[in-house]
Tab-separated table of C-alpha atoms in Angstrom:
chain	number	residue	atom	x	y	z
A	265	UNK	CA	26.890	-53.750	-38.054
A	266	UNK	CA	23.804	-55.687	-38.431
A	267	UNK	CA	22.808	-57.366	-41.706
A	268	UNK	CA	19.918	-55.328	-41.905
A	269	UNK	CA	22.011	-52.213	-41.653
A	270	UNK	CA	24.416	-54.091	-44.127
A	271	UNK	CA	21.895	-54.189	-47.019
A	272	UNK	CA	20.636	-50.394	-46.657
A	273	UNK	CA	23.515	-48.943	-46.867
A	274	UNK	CA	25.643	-47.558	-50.474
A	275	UNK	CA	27.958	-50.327	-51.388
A	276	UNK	CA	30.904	-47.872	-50.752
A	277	UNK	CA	29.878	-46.609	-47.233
A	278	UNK	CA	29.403	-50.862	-46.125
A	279	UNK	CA	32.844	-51.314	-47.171
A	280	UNK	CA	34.079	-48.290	-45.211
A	281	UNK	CA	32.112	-49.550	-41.915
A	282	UNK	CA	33.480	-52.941	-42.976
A	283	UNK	CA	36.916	-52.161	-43.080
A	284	UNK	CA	36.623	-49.973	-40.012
A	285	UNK	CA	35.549	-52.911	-38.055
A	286	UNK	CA	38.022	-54.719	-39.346
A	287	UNK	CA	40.929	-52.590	-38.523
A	288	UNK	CA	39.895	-52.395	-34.877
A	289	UNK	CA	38.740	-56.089	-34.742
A	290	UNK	CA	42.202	-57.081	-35.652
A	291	UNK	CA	44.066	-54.255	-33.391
A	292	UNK	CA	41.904	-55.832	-30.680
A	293	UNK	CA	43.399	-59.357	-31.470
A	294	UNK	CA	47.090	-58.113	-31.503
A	295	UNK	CA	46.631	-56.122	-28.199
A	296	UNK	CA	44.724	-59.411	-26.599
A	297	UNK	CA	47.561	-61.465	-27.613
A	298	UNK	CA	50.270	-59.025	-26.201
A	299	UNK	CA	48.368	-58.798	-22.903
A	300	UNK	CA	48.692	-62.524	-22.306
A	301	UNK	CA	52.332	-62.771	-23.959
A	302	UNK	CA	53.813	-60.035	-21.998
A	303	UNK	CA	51.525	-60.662	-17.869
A	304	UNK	CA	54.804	-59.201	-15.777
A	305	UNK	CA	55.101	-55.629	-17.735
A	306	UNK	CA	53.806	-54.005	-14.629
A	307	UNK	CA	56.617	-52.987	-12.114
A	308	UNK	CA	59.915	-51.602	-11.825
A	309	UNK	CA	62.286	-54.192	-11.814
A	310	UNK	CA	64.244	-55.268	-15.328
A	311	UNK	CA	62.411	-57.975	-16.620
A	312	UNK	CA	59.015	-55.873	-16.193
A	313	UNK	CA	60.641	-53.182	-17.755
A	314	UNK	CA	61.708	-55.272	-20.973
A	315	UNK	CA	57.964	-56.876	-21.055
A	316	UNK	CA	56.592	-53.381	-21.077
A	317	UNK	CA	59.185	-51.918	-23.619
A	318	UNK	CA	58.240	-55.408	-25.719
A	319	UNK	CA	54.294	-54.515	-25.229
A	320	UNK	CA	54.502	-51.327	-25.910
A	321	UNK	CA	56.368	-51.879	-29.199
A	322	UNK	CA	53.741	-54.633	-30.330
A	323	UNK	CA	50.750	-52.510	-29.246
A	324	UNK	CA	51.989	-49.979	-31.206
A	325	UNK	CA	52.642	-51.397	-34.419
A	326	UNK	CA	49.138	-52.615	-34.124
A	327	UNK	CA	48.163	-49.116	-33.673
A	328	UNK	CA	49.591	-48.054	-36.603
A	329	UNK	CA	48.556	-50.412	-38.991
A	330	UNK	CA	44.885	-49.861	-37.954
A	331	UNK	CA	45.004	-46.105	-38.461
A	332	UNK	CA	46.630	-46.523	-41.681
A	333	UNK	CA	43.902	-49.307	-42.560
A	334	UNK	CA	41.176	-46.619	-41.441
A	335	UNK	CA	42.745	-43.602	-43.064
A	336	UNK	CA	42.739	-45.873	-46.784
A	337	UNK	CA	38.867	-46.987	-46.088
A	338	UNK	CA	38.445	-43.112	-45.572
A	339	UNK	CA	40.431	-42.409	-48.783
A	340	UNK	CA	38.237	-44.839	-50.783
A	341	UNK	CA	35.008	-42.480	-50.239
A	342	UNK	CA	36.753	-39.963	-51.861
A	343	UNK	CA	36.267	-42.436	-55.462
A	344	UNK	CA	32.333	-43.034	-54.973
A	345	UNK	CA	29.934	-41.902	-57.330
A	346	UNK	CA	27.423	-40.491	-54.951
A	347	UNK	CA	28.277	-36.436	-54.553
A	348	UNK	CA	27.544	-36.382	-50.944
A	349	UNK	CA	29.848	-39.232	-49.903
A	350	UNK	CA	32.569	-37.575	-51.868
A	351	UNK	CA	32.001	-34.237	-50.219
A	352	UNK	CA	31.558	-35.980	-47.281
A	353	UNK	CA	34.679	-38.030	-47.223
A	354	UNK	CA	36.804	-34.627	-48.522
A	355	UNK	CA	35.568	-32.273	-46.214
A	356	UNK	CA	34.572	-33.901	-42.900
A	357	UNK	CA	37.476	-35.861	-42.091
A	358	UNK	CA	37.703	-34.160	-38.964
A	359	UNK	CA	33.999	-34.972	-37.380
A	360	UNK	CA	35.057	-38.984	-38.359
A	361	UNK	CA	31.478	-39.868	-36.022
A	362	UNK	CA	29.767	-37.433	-37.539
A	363	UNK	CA	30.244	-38.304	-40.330
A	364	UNK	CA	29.642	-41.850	-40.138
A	365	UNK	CA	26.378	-41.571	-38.904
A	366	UNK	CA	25.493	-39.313	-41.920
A	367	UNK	CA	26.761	-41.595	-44.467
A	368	UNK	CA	25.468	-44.482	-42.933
A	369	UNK	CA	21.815	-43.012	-43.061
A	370	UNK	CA	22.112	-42.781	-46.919
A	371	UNK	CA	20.537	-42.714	-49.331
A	372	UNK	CA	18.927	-39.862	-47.718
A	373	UNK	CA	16.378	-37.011	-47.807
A	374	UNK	CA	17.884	-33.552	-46.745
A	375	UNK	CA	14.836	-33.531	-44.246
A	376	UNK	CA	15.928	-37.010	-43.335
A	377	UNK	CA	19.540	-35.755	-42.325
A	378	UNK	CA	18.000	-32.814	-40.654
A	379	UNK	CA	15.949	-34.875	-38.314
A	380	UNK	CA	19.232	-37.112	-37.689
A	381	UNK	CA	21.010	-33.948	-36.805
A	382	UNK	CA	18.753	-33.058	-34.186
A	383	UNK	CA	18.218	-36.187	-32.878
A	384	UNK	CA	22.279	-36.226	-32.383
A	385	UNK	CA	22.228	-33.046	-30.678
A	386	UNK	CA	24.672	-31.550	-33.440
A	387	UNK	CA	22.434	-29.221	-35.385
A	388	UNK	CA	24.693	-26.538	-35.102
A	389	UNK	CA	27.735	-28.531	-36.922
A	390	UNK	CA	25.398	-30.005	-39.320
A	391	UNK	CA	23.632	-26.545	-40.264
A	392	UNK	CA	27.223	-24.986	-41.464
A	393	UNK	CA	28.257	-28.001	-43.183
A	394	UNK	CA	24.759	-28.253	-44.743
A	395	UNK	CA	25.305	-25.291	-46.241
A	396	UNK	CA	28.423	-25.985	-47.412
A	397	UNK	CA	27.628	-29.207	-49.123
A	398	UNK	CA	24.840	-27.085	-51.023
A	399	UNK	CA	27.109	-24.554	-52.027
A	400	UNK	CA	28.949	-27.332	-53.541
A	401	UNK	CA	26.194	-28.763	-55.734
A	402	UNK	CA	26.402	-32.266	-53.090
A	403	UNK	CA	23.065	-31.686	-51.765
A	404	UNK	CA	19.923	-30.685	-53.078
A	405	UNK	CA	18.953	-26.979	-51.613
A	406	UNK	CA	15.785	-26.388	-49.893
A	407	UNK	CA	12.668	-26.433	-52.061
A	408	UNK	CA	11.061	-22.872	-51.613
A	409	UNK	CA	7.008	-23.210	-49.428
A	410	UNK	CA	4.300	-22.092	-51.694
A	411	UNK	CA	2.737	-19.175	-50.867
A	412	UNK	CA	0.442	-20.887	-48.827
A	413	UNK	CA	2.193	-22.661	-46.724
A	414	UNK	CA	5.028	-19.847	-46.211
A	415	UNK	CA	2.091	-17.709	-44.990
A	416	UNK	CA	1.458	-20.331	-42.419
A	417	UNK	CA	5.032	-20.210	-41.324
A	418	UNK	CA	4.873	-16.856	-40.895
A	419	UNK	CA	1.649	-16.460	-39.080
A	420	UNK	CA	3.122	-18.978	-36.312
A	421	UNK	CA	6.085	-16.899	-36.430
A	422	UNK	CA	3.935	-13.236	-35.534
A	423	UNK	CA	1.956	-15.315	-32.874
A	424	UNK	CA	4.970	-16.583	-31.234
A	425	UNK	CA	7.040	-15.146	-28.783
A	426	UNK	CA	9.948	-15.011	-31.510
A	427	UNK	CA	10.721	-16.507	-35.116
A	428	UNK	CA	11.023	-20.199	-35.505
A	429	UNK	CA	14.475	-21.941	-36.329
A	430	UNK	CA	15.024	-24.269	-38.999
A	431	UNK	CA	14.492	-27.407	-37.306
A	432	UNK	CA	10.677	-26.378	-36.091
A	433	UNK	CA	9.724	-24.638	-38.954
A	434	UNK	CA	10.917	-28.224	-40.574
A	435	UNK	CA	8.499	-30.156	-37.582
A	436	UNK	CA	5.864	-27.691	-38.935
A	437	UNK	CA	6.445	-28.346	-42.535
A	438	UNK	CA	5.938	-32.157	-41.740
A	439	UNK	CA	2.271	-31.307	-39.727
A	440	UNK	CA	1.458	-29.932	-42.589
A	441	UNK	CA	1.933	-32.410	-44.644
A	442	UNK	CA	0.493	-35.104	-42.886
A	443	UNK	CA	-2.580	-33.136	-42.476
A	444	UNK	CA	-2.621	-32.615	-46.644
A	445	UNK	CA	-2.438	-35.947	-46.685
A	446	UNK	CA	-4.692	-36.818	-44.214
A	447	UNK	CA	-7.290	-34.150	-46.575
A	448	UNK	CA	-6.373	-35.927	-49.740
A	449	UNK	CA	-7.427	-39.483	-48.186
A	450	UNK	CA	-10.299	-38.066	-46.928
A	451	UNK	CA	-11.700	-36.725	-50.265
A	452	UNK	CA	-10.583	-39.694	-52.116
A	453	UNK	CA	-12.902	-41.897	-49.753
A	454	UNK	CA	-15.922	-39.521	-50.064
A	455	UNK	CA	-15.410	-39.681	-53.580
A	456	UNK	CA	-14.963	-43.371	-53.680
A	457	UNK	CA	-18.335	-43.786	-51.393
A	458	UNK	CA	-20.718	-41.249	-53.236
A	459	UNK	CA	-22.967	-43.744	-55.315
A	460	UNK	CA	-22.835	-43.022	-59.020
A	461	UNK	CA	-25.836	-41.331	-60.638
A	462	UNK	CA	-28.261	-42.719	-62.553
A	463	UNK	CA	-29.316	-40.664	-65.868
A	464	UNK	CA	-31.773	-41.059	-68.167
């Protein structure tokens, strides 16, 4: 984790990636340590056979300890104050990279954690937890297009050779935006430019 990365994320979610670092950082140590300690494990004779059982009994202690040190990070989302990472940490235990990457990313825009679903190739996972997380008041639901722009949508949609999914009609939303903005700007420099008039 960089320090950059660090300092955006919630205080909660850096000391879940902190402690998750941790926990494998120090499994790593233990496992180096039995690795040198224990060099004649492989074979078939006795003594290998002891240095493997011995290995195998320190390696997995070490094991143990860092799930149980990862499981209690986990556990600790479940106490933040932010309703996504709560949701998040009850309901998603089972997509742990998932997961990660999504609380990592906040604070977030839903349209921000779209476009991080897609870029993850995992749009279909995200779309039905998405839901779910709206359902449960974690999330903010989609704002409804104005009439306008939801009769854009829909125009692309009859030209087309078949409706638009979320994720483009979301890439649309954004072109439209830009070119709003890009509309706005423009007006506000005409206006800006237009000498004043002179009365009387």
């Amino acid at each position: 984790m960089t320090e950059q990365e660090a300092r955006e994320m919630l205080p909660e979610v850096r000391a879940y990636v902190e402690a998750m670092e941790a926990a494998s950082a120090e499994e790593g140590k233990v496992r180096q340590a039995a690795n040198a300690r224990y060099p004649q494990r492989f074979g078939w004779d006795e003594e290998a056979q002891r240095q493997m059982g011995a290995h195998n009994q320190v390696t997995g202690e070490a094991y143990r300890v860092r799930i149980q040190a990862q499981n209690d990070a986990w556990s600790a989302l479940k106490t933040s104050s932010d309703p996504l990472v709560r949701w998040i940490a009850e309901n998603c235990a089972e997509y742990p990279d998932h997961a990660k990457q999504v609380l990592t990313a906040l604070p977030a825009t839903p349209g921000e954690l779209d476009a991080l679903a897609e870029q993850g190739g995992w749009c279909g996972v995200w779309d039905a937890f998405r839901q779910r997380a709206i359902d449960a008041g974690a999330l903010p639901g989609p704002v409804p297009p104005s009439p306008a722009r939801k009769a854009v949508l829909d125009r692309i949609d009859r030209e087309g050779c078949c409706p638009m999914g979320a994720a483009s009609r979301r890439r649309i939303g954004e072109a439209l935006d830009a070119l709003i903005q890009e509309a706005l700007t423009s007006a506000e420099s005409v206006t800006e430019a237009r000498p004043a008039e002179v009365t009387g």
